mmCIF file of C-alpha atoms in Angstrom:
data_model
loop_
_atom_site.group_PDB
_atom_site.id
_atom_site.type_symbol
_atom_site.label_atom_id
_atom_site.label_comp_id
_atom_site.label_asym_id
_atom_site.label_seq_id
_atom_site.Cartn_x
_atom_site.Cartn_y
_atom_site.Cartn_z
ATOM 1 C CA UNK A 39 -149.067 -113.922 141.128
ATOM 2 C CA UNK A 40 -149.953 -110.298 140.546
ATOM 3 C CA UNK A 41 -149.077 -107.788 143.210
ATOM 4 C CA UNK A 42 -149.667 -104.102 143.658
ATOM 5 C CA UNK A 43 -147.442 -101.914 141.468
ATOM 6 C CA UNK A 44 -144.595 -99.819 142.726
ATOM 7 C CA UNK A 45 -145.527 -96.610 144.517
ATOM 8 C CA UNK A 46 -143.924 -93.773 146.475
ATOM 9 C CA UNK A 47 -144.533 -95.851 149.604
ATOM 10 C CA UNK A 48 -141.602 -98.144 150.478
ATOM 11 C CA UNK A 49 -142.214 -101.898 150.391
ATOM 12 C CA UNK A 50 -143.215 -103.852 153.462
ATOM 13 C CA UNK A 51 -142.361 -103.598 156.330
ATOM 14 C CA UNK A 52 -141.821 -99.832 155.961
ATOM 15 C CA UNK A 53 -144.772 -98.420 153.985
ATOM 16 C CA UNK A 54 -144.544 -94.717 154.651
ATOM 17 C CA UNK A 55 -146.861 -92.205 152.932
ATOM 18 C CA UNK A 56 -145.500 -89.014 151.480
ATOM 19 C CA UNK A 57 -147.912 -86.714 153.256
ATOM 20 C CA UNK A 58 -146.502 -83.562 151.666
ATOM 21 C CA UNK A 59 -147.107 -84.709 148.102
ATOM 22 C CA UNK A 60 -150.911 -84.499 148.231
ATOM 23 C CA UNK A 61 -152.076 -81.092 146.992
ATOM 24 C CA UNK A 62 -154.778 -78.979 148.588
ATOM 25 C CA UNK A 63 -158.119 -79.413 146.819
ATOM 26 C CA UNK A 64 -159.995 -76.378 145.561
ATOM 27 C CA UNK A 65 -163.399 -77.552 144.473
ATOM 28 C CA UNK A 66 -165.069 -76.758 141.171
ATOM 29 C CA UNK A 67 -168.638 -78.089 140.964
ATOM 30 C CA UNK A 68 -170.340 -79.581 137.931
ATOM 31 C CA UNK A 69 -167.373 -81.694 136.836
ATOM 32 C CA UNK A 70 -167.803 -85.394 137.476
ATOM 33 C CA UNK A 71 -166.950 -88.854 136.283
ATOM 34 C CA UNK A 72 -169.061 -91.890 137.043
ATOM 35 C CA UNK A 73 -167.841 -95.413 136.398
ATOM 36 C CA UNK A 74 -169.557 -98.708 137.115
ATOM 37 C CA UNK A 75 -166.647 -100.663 138.557
ATOM 38 C CA UNK A 76 -168.788 -103.756 139.020
ATOM 39 C CA UNK A 77 -169.005 -104.123 135.232
ATOM 40 C CA UNK A 78 -165.429 -103.046 134.535
ATOM 41 C CA UNK A 79 -163.928 -105.581 136.904
ATOM 42 C CA UNK A 80 -165.214 -108.682 135.110
ATOM 43 C CA UNK A 81 -163.535 -108.744 131.668
ATOM 44 C CA UNK A 82 -163.034 -112.509 131.874
ATOM 45 C CA UNK A 83 -166.757 -113.037 132.267
ATOM 46 C CA UNK A 84 -167.499 -110.993 129.144
ATOM 47 C CA UNK A 85 -165.054 -113.011 127.038
ATOM 48 C CA UNK A 86 -166.450 -116.281 128.312
ATOM 49 C CA UNK A 87 -170.008 -115.387 127.425
ATOM 50 C CA UNK A 88 -168.945 -114.379 123.894
ATOM 51 C CA UNK A 89 -167.004 -117.568 123.208
ATOM 52 C CA UNK A 90 -169.571 -119.901 124.777
ATOM 53 C CA UNK A 91 -173.077 -118.593 124.100
ATOM 54 C CA UNK A 92 -174.600 -121.772 125.542
ATOM 55 C CA UNK A 93 -173.052 -121.103 128.961
ATOM 56 C CA UNK A 94 -175.181 -119.108 131.380
ATOM 57 C CA UNK A 95 -173.675 -115.734 132.289
ATOM 58 C CA UNK A 96 -171.650 -115.705 135.480
ATOM 59 C CA UNK A 97 -173.451 -114.230 138.478
ATOM 60 C CA UNK A 98 -171.677 -111.030 139.503
ATOM 61 C CA UNK A 99 -170.380 -111.029 143.079
ATOM 62 C CA UNK A 100 -172.155 -109.080 145.783
ATOM 63 C CA UNK A 101 -170.327 -106.220 147.423
ATOM 64 C CA UNK A 102 -170.010 -106.598 151.194
ATOM 65 C CA UNK A 103 -167.674 -103.722 152.065
ATOM 66 C CA UNK A 104 -165.638 -100.917 150.486
ATOM 67 C CA UNK A 105 -162.657 -99.186 152.080
ATOM 68 C CA UNK A 106 -159.882 -96.809 151.045
ATOM 69 C CA UNK A 107 -156.256 -97.327 151.897
ATOM 70 C CA UNK A 108 -154.581 -94.788 154.153
ATOM 71 C CA UNK A 109 -153.575 -92.244 151.478
ATOM 72 C CA UNK A 110 -156.755 -92.750 149.401
ATOM 73 C CA UNK A 111 -154.748 -93.797 146.351
ATOM 74 C CA UNK A 112 -156.393 -97.241 146.283
ATOM 75 C CA UNK A 113 -159.485 -98.947 147.602
ATOM 76 C CA UNK A 114 -160.513 -102.501 148.404
ATOM 77 C CA UNK A 115 -163.805 -104.221 147.597
ATOM 78 C CA UNK A 116 -164.806 -107.183 149.765
ATOM 79 C CA UNK A 117 -167.254 -109.528 148.048
ATOM 80 C CA UNK A 118 -169.052 -112.793 148.701
ATOM 81 C CA UNK A 119 -166.424 -114.454 146.493
ATOM 82 C CA UNK A 120 -163.140 -112.840 147.655
ATOM 83 C CA UNK A 121 -161.694 -109.359 147.328
ATOM 84 C CA UNK A 122 -160.468 -106.931 144.673
ATOM 85 C CA UNK A 123 -158.047 -104.016 144.801
ATOM 86 C CA UNK A 124 -158.426 -100.892 142.654
ATOM 87 C CA UNK A 125 -156.316 -97.876 141.841
ATOM 88 C CA UNK A 126 -158.183 -94.577 142.165
ATOM 89 C CA UNK A 127 -156.409 -92.366 139.635
ATOM 90 C CA UNK A 128 -156.508 -93.561 136.987
ATOM 91 C CA UNK A 129 -159.351 -95.857 137.946
ATOM 92 C CA UNK A 130 -158.480 -99.475 137.195
ATOM 93 C CA UNK A 131 -158.500 -102.886 138.794
ATOM 94 C CA UNK A 132 -155.072 -103.869 140.115
ATOM 95 C CA UNK A 133 -155.806 -107.458 141.085
ATOM 96 C CA UNK A 134 -158.413 -109.780 142.505
ATOM 97 C CA UNK A 135 -158.396 -112.867 144.671
ATOM 98 C CA UNK A 136 -161.341 -115.246 144.456
ATOM 99 C CA UNK A 137 -161.975 -118.087 146.848
ATOM 100 C CA UNK A 138 -164.514 -120.222 145.041
ATOM 101 C CA UNK A 139 -167.551 -118.901 146.845
ATOM 102 C CA UNK A 140 -165.919 -117.967 150.150
ATOM 103 C CA UNK A 141 -166.927 -114.478 151.239
ATOM 104 C CA UNK A 142 -164.773 -111.698 152.681
ATOM 105 C CA UNK A 143 -166.572 -109.181 154.859
ATOM 106 C CA UNK A 144 -163.711 -106.775 155.476
ATOM 107 C CA UNK A 145 -160.442 -105.946 153.687
ATOM 108 C CA UNK A 146 -157.958 -103.568 155.258
ATOM 109 C CA UNK A 147 -155.054 -102.368 153.131
ATOM 110 C CA UNK A 148 -151.745 -100.966 154.374
ATOM 111 C CA UNK A 149 -150.958 -98.255 151.839
ATOM 112 C CA UNK A 150 -149.730 -100.206 148.749
ATOM 113 C CA UNK A 151 -147.775 -103.001 150.371
ATOM 114 C CA UNK A 152 -148.459 -106.706 149.923
ATOM 115 C CA UNK A 153 -149.896 -107.239 153.409
ATOM 116 C CA UNK A 154 -153.661 -107.025 153.966
ATOM 117 C CA UNK A 155 -156.001 -107.938 156.822
ATOM 118 C CA UNK A 156 -159.038 -110.069 155.939
ATOM 119 C CA UNK A 157 -162.167 -110.942 157.892
ATOM 120 C CA UNK A 158 -164.649 -113.479 156.592
ATOM 121 C CA UNK A 159 -168.206 -112.442 155.746
ATOM 122 C CA UNK A 160 -171.303 -113.178 153.709
ATOM 123 C CA UNK A 161 -173.536 -116.229 153.737
ATOM 124 C CA UNK A 162 -170.572 -118.536 152.999
ATOM 125 C CA UNK A 163 -167.675 -116.977 154.857
ATOM 126 C CA UNK A 164 -164.175 -117.878 153.700
ATOM 127 C CA UNK A 165 -162.852 -117.517 157.258
ATOM 128 C CA UNK A 166 -164.575 -117.576 160.654
ATOM 129 C CA UNK A 167 -165.924 -114.103 161.507
ATOM 130 C CA UNK A 168 -164.096 -114.362 164.827
ATOM 131 C CA UNK A 169 -160.672 -114.326 163.125
ATOM 132 C CA UNK A 170 -158.436 -111.725 161.498
ATOM 133 C CA UNK A 171 -156.326 -113.265 158.753
ATOM 134 C CA UNK A 172 -153.086 -111.557 157.730
ATOM 135 C CA UNK A 173 -152.767 -112.089 153.974
ATOM 136 C CA UNK A 174 -149.430 -111.850 152.149
ATOM 137 C CA UNK A 175 -150.169 -111.342 148.481
ATOM 138 C CA UNK A 176 -146.584 -112.112 147.470
ATOM 139 C CA UNK A 177 -147.139 -115.627 148.817
ATOM 140 C CA UNK A 178 -150.848 -115.740 147.952
ATOM 141 C CA UNK A 179 -151.774 -117.077 151.368
ATOM 142 C CA UNK A 180 -152.490 -116.117 154.963
ATOM 143 C CA UNK A 181 -149.326 -116.001 157.060
ATOM 144 C CA UNK A 182 -150.778 -115.140 160.478
ATOM 145 C CA UNK A 183 -154.132 -115.117 162.221
ATOM 146 C CA UNK A 184 -155.702 -113.633 165.331
ATOM 147 C CA UNK A 185 -158.657 -115.352 167.027
ATOM 148 C CA UNK A 186 -161.310 -113.824 169.262
ATOM 149 C CA UNK A 187 -164.310 -114.982 171.274
ATOM 150 C CA UNK A 188 -166.766 -112.717 169.450
ATOM 151 C CA UNK A 189 -167.107 -111.585 165.804
ATOM 152 C CA UNK A 190 -164.669 -109.002 164.528
ATOM 153 C CA UNK A 191 -166.386 -105.763 163.548
ATOM 154 C CA UNK A 192 -163.368 -103.761 162.389
ATOM 155 C CA UNK A 193 -159.631 -103.823 161.653
ATOM 156 C CA UNK A 194 -157.108 -100.991 161.287
ATOM 157 C CA UNK A 195 -153.487 -101.336 160.181
ATOM 158 C CA UNK A 196 -150.377 -99.263 160.752
ATOM 159 C CA UNK A 197 -146.840 -100.117 159.803
ATOM 160 C CA UNK A 198 -146.226 -101.069 163.449
ATOM 161 C CA UNK A 199 -149.645 -102.025 164.823
ATOM 162 C CA UNK A 200 -152.712 -104.152 164.159
ATOM 163 C CA UNK A 201 -155.898 -102.864 165.785
ATOM 164 C CA UNK A 202 -158.865 -105.225 166.030
ATOM 165 C CA UNK A 203 -162.368 -104.149 167.053
ATOM 166 C CA UNK A 204 -164.977 -106.453 168.558
ATOM 167 C CA UNK A 205 -168.319 -105.248 169.854
ATOM 168 C CA UNK A 206 -167.196 -103.883 173.235
ATOM 169 C CA UNK A 207 -163.410 -104.067 173.157
ATOM 170 C CA UNK A 208 -160.429 -103.000 171.064
ATOM 171 C CA UNK A 209 -157.158 -104.947 170.940
ATOM 172 C CA UNK A 210 -153.855 -103.363 169.913
ATOM 173 C CA UNK A 211 -151.074 -105.704 168.734
ATOM 174 C CA UNK A 212 -147.472 -105.201 167.756
ATOM 175 C CA UNK A 213 -147.253 -106.007 164.047
ATOM 176 C CA UNK A 214 -143.857 -107.712 164.115
ATOM 177 C CA UNK A 215 -144.649 -110.455 166.651
ATOM 178 C CA UNK A 216 -148.430 -110.090 167.246
ATOM 179 C CA UNK A 217 -147.824 -109.356 170.906
ATOM 180 C CA UNK A 218 -150.915 -107.927 172.604
ATOM 181 C CA UNK A 219 -150.028 -104.437 173.843
ATOM 182 C CA UNK A 220 -153.318 -102.826 174.887
ATOM 183 C CA UNK A 221 -156.974 -103.654 175.519
ATOM 184 C CA UNK A 222 -159.587 -100.892 175.519
ATOM 185 C CA UNK A 223 -163.162 -101.243 176.768
ATOM 186 C CA UNK A 224 -165.843 -99.425 174.752
ATOM 187 C CA UNK A 225 -169.575 -99.021 174.629
ATOM 188 C CA UNK A 226 -171.339 -101.441 172.249
ATOM 189 C CA UNK A 227 -169.668 -100.818 168.879
ATOM 190 C CA UNK A 228 -171.299 -102.989 166.192
ATOM 191 C CA UNK A 229 -169.991 -100.766 163.372
ATOM 192 C CA UNK A 230 -166.397 -101.332 164.453
ATOM 193 C CA UNK A 231 -165.730 -97.610 164.793
ATOM 194 C CA UNK A 232 -162.034 -96.938 165.320
ATOM 195 C CA UNK A 233 -159.450 -94.655 163.709
ATOM 196 C CA UNK A 234 -155.678 -94.380 164.051
ATOM 197 C CA UNK A 235 -153.036 -91.863 163.021
ATOM 198 C CA UNK A 236 -150.361 -92.822 160.516
ATOM 199 C CA UNK A 237 -147.274 -90.757 161.298
ATOM 200 C CA UNK A 238 -144.344 -92.904 162.344
ATOM 201 C CA UNK A 239 -143.353 -90.857 165.392
ATOM 202 C CA UNK A 240 -146.705 -91.005 167.198
ATOM 203 C CA UNK A 241 -149.709 -93.270 167.619
ATOM 204 C CA UNK A 242 -153.122 -91.755 168.245
ATOM 205 C CA UNK A 243 -156.174 -94.016 168.434
ATOM 206 C CA UNK A 244 -159.784 -92.820 168.565
ATOM 207 C CA UNK A 245 -162.718 -95.034 169.540
ATOM 208 C CA UNK A 246 -166.088 -94.807 171.283
ATOM 209 C CA UNK A 247 -165.903 -94.316 175.034
ATOM 210 C CA UNK A 248 -167.961 -96.071 177.676
ATOM 211 C CA UNK A 249 -170.843 -93.587 177.552
ATOM 212 C CA UNK A 250 -173.299 -92.474 174.893
ATOM 213 C CA UNK A 251 -171.870 -89.717 172.700
ATOM 214 C CA UNK A 252 -168.365 -90.049 174.149
ATOM 215 C CA UNK A 253 -165.107 -90.341 172.194
ATOM 216 C CA UNK A 254 -161.981 -91.830 173.757
ATOM 217 C CA UNK A 255 -158.605 -90.783 172.342
ATOM 218 C CA UNK A 256 -155.447 -92.649 173.267
ATOM 219 C CA UNK A 257 -152.146 -90.813 172.836
ATOM 220 C CA UNK A 258 -149.886 -93.807 173.239
ATOM 221 C CA UNK A 259 -146.572 -92.002 172.789
ATOM 222 C CA UNK A 260 -147.558 -89.604 175.583
ATOM 223 C CA UNK A 261 -149.220 -92.348 177.660
ATOM 224 C CA UNK A 262 -152.288 -90.166 177.969
ATOM 225 C CA UNK A 263 -156.025 -90.703 177.480
ATOM 226 C CA UNK A 264 -158.519 -87.983 176.558
ATOM 227 C CA UNK A 265 -162.307 -88.304 176.766
ATOM 228 C CA UNK A 266 -164.541 -85.998 174.726
ATOM 229 C CA UNK A 267 -168.285 -85.707 175.295
ATOM 230 C CA UNK A 268 -168.902 -85.018 171.636
ATOM 231 C CA UNK A 269 -172.681 -85.455 171.303
ATOM 232 C CA UNK A 270 -175.832 -86.058 173.315
ATOM 233 C CA UNK A 271 -176.802 -88.928 170.987
ATOM 234 C CA UNK A 272 -174.796 -92.047 170.183
ATOM 235 C CA UNK A 273 -171.724 -91.714 167.994
ATOM 236 C CA UNK A 274 -172.453 -92.712 164.403
ATOM 237 C CA UNK A 275 -169.175 -91.906 162.673
ATOM 238 C CA UNK A 276 -165.861 -90.135 163.193
ATOM 239 C CA UNK A 277 -162.638 -89.448 161.318
ATOM 240 C CA UNK A 278 -159.102 -88.675 162.433
ATOM 241 C CA UNK A 279 -156.508 -86.690 160.512
ATOM 242 C CA UNK A 280 -153.436 -88.647 159.413
ATOM 243 C CA UNK A 281 -151.345 -86.947 162.097
ATOM 244 C CA UNK A 282 -153.990 -87.504 164.780
ATOM 245 C CA UNK A 283 -154.268 -83.791 165.541
ATOM 246 C CA UNK A 284 -157.979 -83.326 164.763
ATOM 247 C CA UNK A 285 -161.078 -85.485 164.963
ATOM 248 C CA UNK A 286 -164.473 -84.949 163.285
ATOM 249 C CA UNK A 287 -167.529 -86.558 164.866
ATOM 250 C CA UNK A 288 -171.176 -87.144 163.955
ATOM 251 C CA UNK A 289 -174.013 -88.569 166.021
ATOM 252 C CA UNK A 290 -176.951 -90.759 165.076
ATOM 253 C CA UNK A 291 -178.986 -87.585 164.626
ATOM 254 C CA UNK A 292 -176.705 -86.638 161.724
ATOM 255 C CA UNK A 293 -177.393 -82.909 161.504
ATOM 256 C CA UNK A 294 -174.200 -81.490 163.004
ATOM 257 C CA UNK A 295 -170.552 -82.456 162.563
ATOM 258 C CA UNK A 296 -168.100 -81.278 165.202
ATOM 259 C CA UNK A 297 -164.352 -80.894 164.865
ATOM 260 C CA UNK A 298 -162.226 -81.209 167.994
ATOM 261 C CA UNK A 299 -158.604 -80.817 168.921
ATOM 262 C CA UNK A 300 -157.725 -84.453 169.612
ATOM 263 C CA UNK A 301 -155.056 -83.601 172.186
ATOM 264 C CA UNK A 302 -156.872 -80.951 174.199
ATOM 265 C CA UNK A 303 -160.421 -82.129 173.571
ATOM 266 C CA UNK A 304 -161.607 -78.608 172.751
ATOM 267 C CA UNK A 305 -164.347 -77.940 170.201
ATOM 268 C CA UNK A 306 -162.848 -76.035 167.275
ATOM 269 C CA UNK A 307 -165.696 -75.854 164.786
ATOM 270 C CA UNK A 308 -169.238 -77.041 164.221
ATOM 271 C CA UNK A 309 -170.738 -77.453 160.756
ATOM 272 C CA UNK A 310 -174.251 -78.348 159.695
ATOM 273 C CA UNK A 311 -175.087 -81.068 157.188
ATOM 274 C CA UNK A 312 -178.808 -80.245 157.222
ATOM 275 C CA UNK A 313 -181.874 -79.646 159.347
ATOM 276 C CA UNK A 314 -183.375 -83.148 159.098
ATOM 277 C CA UNK A 315 -181.990 -86.261 160.760
ATOM 278 C CA UNK A 316 -179.778 -88.454 158.577
ATOM 279 C CA UNK A 317 -177.505 -91.458 158.888
ATOM 280 C CA UNK A 318 -173.911 -90.386 158.367
ATOM 281 C CA UNK A 319 -172.014 -93.034 156.405
ATOM 282 C CA UNK A 320 -168.525 -91.545 156.307
ATOM 283 C CA UNK A 321 -166.376 -88.553 157.184
ATOM 284 C CA UNK A 322 -163.031 -87.711 155.567
ATOM 285 C CA UNK A 323 -160.433 -84.982 156.084
ATOM 286 C CA UNK A 324 -158.313 -83.674 153.256
ATOM 287 C CA UNK A 325 -154.561 -84.143 153.670
ATOM 288 C CA UNK A 326 -154.107 -80.638 155.120
ATOM 289 C CA UNK A 327 -157.296 -80.649 157.231
ATOM 290 C CA UNK A 328 -158.512 -77.753 155.097
ATOM 291 C CA UNK A 329 -161.618 -79.659 153.982
ATOM 292 C CA UNK A 330 -164.039 -82.201 155.395
ATOM 293 C CA UNK A 331 -166.305 -84.430 153.280
ATOM 294 C CA UNK A 332 -169.478 -86.039 154.645
ATOM 295 C CA UNK A 333 -171.747 -88.660 153.071
ATOM 296 C CA UNK A 334 -175.205 -89.615 154.316
ATOM 297 C CA UNK A 335 -178.294 -91.635 153.456
ATOM 298 C CA UNK A 336 -179.865 -88.501 151.953
ATOM 299 C CA UNK A 337 -177.915 -89.176 148.766
ATOM 300 C CA UNK A 338 -175.630 -86.183 149.199
ATOM 301 C CA UNK A 339 -171.952 -85.542 149.819
ATOM 302 C CA UNK A 340 -171.169 -82.247 151.537
ATOM 303 C CA UNK A 341 -167.754 -80.573 151.569
ATOM 304 C CA UNK A 342 -167.023 -78.126 154.374
ATOM 305 C CA UNK A 343 -164.230 -75.581 154.606
ATOM 306 C CA UNK A 344 -162.385 -75.895 157.915
ATOM 307 C CA UNK A 345 -160.594 -73.210 159.914
ATOM 308 C CA UNK A 346 -158.690 -75.525 162.226
ATOM 309 C CA UNK A 347 -155.348 -75.849 160.438
ATOM 310 C CA UNK A 348 -152.884 -73.006 161.084
ATOM 311 C CA UNK A 349 -150.522 -74.356 158.408
ATOM 312 C CA UNK A 350 -152.876 -73.494 155.544
ATOM 313 C CA UNK A 351 -152.266 -69.968 154.197
ATOM 314 C CA UNK A 352 -155.133 -67.526 154.569
ATOM 315 C CA UNK A 353 -155.466 -67.080 150.783
ATOM 316 C CA UNK A 354 -156.057 -70.834 150.460
ATOM 317 C CA UNK A 355 -158.713 -70.797 153.166
ATOM 318 C CA UNK A 356 -160.526 -68.041 151.300
ATOM 319 C CA UNK A 357 -160.211 -69.833 147.943
ATOM 320 C CA UNK A 358 -158.596 -66.812 146.295
ATOM 321 C CA UNK A 359 -160.535 -64.607 143.913
ATOM 322 C CA UNK A 360 -160.342 -66.493 140.631
ATOM 323 C CA UNK A 361 -163.497 -66.779 138.559
ATOM 324 C CA UNK A 362 -163.377 -70.586 138.673
ATOM 325 C CA UNK A 363 -163.965 -70.464 142.423
ATOM 326 C CA UNK A 364 -166.797 -67.955 142.279
ATOM 327 C CA UNK A 365 -169.485 -70.618 142.406
ATOM 328 C CA UNK A 366 -168.351 -71.824 145.812
ATOM 329 C CA UNK A 367 -169.042 -69.923 148.995
ATOM 330 C CA UNK A 368 -166.094 -69.089 151.228
ATOM 331 C CA UNK A 369 -165.804 -71.332 154.273
ATOM 332 C CA UNK A 370 -165.868 -68.179 156.377
ATOM 333 C CA UNK A 371 -169.064 -66.844 154.775
ATOM 334 C CA UNK A 372 -171.089 -67.798 157.856
ATOM 335 C CA UNK A 373 -169.053 -65.395 160.022
ATOM 336 C CA UNK A 374 -171.537 -62.658 159.156
ATOM 337 C CA UNK A 375 -173.869 -64.317 161.670
ATOM 338 C CA UNK A 376 -171.440 -64.081 164.588
ATOM 339 C CA UNK A 377 -172.725 -60.689 165.749
ATOM 340 C CA UNK A 378 -176.220 -62.218 166.112
ATOM 341 C CA UNK A 379 -175.059 -65.073 168.313
ATOM 342 C CA UNK A 380 -177.483 -65.585 171.167
ATOM 343 C CA UNK A 381 -180.275 -63.813 169.273
ATOM 344 C CA UNK A 382 -180.906 -66.026 166.250
ATOM 345 C CA UNK A 383 -181.602 -69.746 166.702
ATOM 346 C CA UNK A 384 -178.559 -72.016 166.588
ATOM 347 C CA UNK A 385 -179.725 -73.285 163.184
ATOM 348 C CA UNK A 386 -178.918 -69.901 161.604
ATOM 349 C CA UNK A 387 -175.554 -69.654 163.338
ATOM 350 C CA UNK A 388 -174.383 -72.952 161.833
ATOM 351 C CA UNK A 389 -171.697 -73.147 159.175
ATOM 352 C CA UNK A 390 -172.864 -74.728 155.935
ATOM 353 C CA UNK A 391 -171.054 -76.690 153.241
ATOM 354 C CA UNK A 392 -169.098 -74.961 150.492
ATOM 355 C CA UNK A 393 -169.999 -77.673 147.970
ATOM 356 C CA UNK A 394 -172.655 -80.368 147.740
ATOM 357 C CA UNK A 395 -172.967 -83.292 145.356
ATOM 358 C CA UNK A 396 -176.248 -85.106 144.747
ATOM 359 C CA UNK A 397 -176.220 -88.906 144.388
ATOM 360 C CA UNK A 398 -178.759 -91.713 144.775
ATOM 361 C CA UNK A 399 -180.672 -91.454 148.026
ATOM 362 C CA UNK A 400 -180.521 -94.563 150.213
ATOM 363 C CA UNK A 401 -177.254 -95.915 148.777
ATOM 364 C CA UNK A 402 -174.341 -96.169 151.183
ATOM 365 C CA UNK A 403 -171.384 -94.055 150.050
ATOM 366 C CA UNK A 404 -167.828 -93.809 151.334
ATOM 367 C CA UNK A 405 -165.917 -90.613 150.566
ATOM 368 C CA UNK A 406 -162.286 -89.524 150.453
ATOM 369 C CA UNK A 407 -160.162 -86.770 148.943
ATOM 370 C CA UNK A 408 -158.210 -87.864 145.898
ATOM 371 C CA UNK A 409 -154.503 -87.387 145.358
ATOM 372 C CA UNK A 410 -155.346 -85.289 142.302
ATOM 373 C CA UNK A 411 -156.135 -81.684 143.074
ATOM 374 C CA UNK A 412 -159.821 -80.652 143.193
ATOM 375 C CA UNK A 413 -161.096 -84.221 143.528
ATOM 376 C CA UNK A 414 -163.499 -85.971 145.870
ATOM 377 C CA UNK A 415 -163.761 -89.736 145.380
ATOM 378 C CA UNK A 416 -167.065 -91.430 146.163
ATOM 379 C CA UNK A 417 -167.551 -95.202 146.407
ATOM 380 C CA UNK A 418 -171.071 -96.611 146.392
ATOM 381 C CA UNK A 419 -172.308 -99.949 147.634
ATOM 382 C CA UNK A 420 -174.336 -100.067 144.407
ATOM 383 C CA UNK A 421 -171.012 -100.689 142.638
ATOM 384 C CA UNK A 422 -170.331 -97.205 141.356
ATOM 385 C CA UNK A 423 -167.103 -95.194 141.471
ATOM 386 C CA UNK A 424 -167.588 -91.446 141.247
ATOM 387 C CA UNK A 425 -165.131 -88.555 141.129
ATOM 388 C CA UNK A 426 -166.339 -85.013 141.666
ATOM 389 C CA UNK A 427 -164.392 -81.836 141.071
#
């Protein structure tokens, strides 16, 4: 049975990302690659139709969910017939598992190891939607399961924890023995919003609080909880840096994205996606927290320069002075408005994106920063894989 290829991450049970190996992106617009992974991932179907012209063409599976692994080197596609795993660079299918019509609604990878978390989905679910199945791809079967009273809306994996989200509660389990360690009450959370850090020496978990617009951050190693009143409207999306130091949040209004210190709860920066309301589909930090990518239902992906990371040299924050960077505004270009604060409307004081990519409006996109320098990876629920530089 095929398994994921070797990678810098150690094999299970110690998958550990090399966080220092991912370079800082410096974006150059007007360079892109678009691939239709829905057509590329069915070579067997093409051969069958050529050899047997009388046979009707196989119906392509329907995508139910797309998700990156923790270092954005791979992504998983959940379909109404199973799941498929892809490498991002170079783009290629690594393997697929099909269940004869049984749907998978959620696939959660753990870096590149052989353990995945599966939740059933679609009109003919392979597993009950109230269960999380722990799949071992070396054995080609589920080795553990967790059952709940209500449908599972999200799953997150760490090397030492399994986090399961149901509509108004989050459960935290020890990975080794599935012992329940924590239960967290939340406001209604049908999207399964939850993020965790991935450094081995600390565990930070972010989730919706009990009130509209509130974020709850659990610092488990410090045994401390922080509440942030991030927005007046309901939380639509948020992202946590790999080390759990910063969190970016967006509300259902979708015009402003706010970046907070996850430990102190202080607002560090506010950036503007646009003036009109939009549904934010995903947020993603770069590996150094120098950049933030945002996708929305307006068919655009915005990239913002951040000023929150003291470890990034000043010349990197200003993009240098090379001609290849001239087309992109400096992330600090909006500072010229600071002296007018309190005079001009807040709209004019907002910080705007340093790069923007136009896609198909209305399609749901998930974004991440690629391992390759200068790359934003965009996954579409229309079955398209897009890299922008």
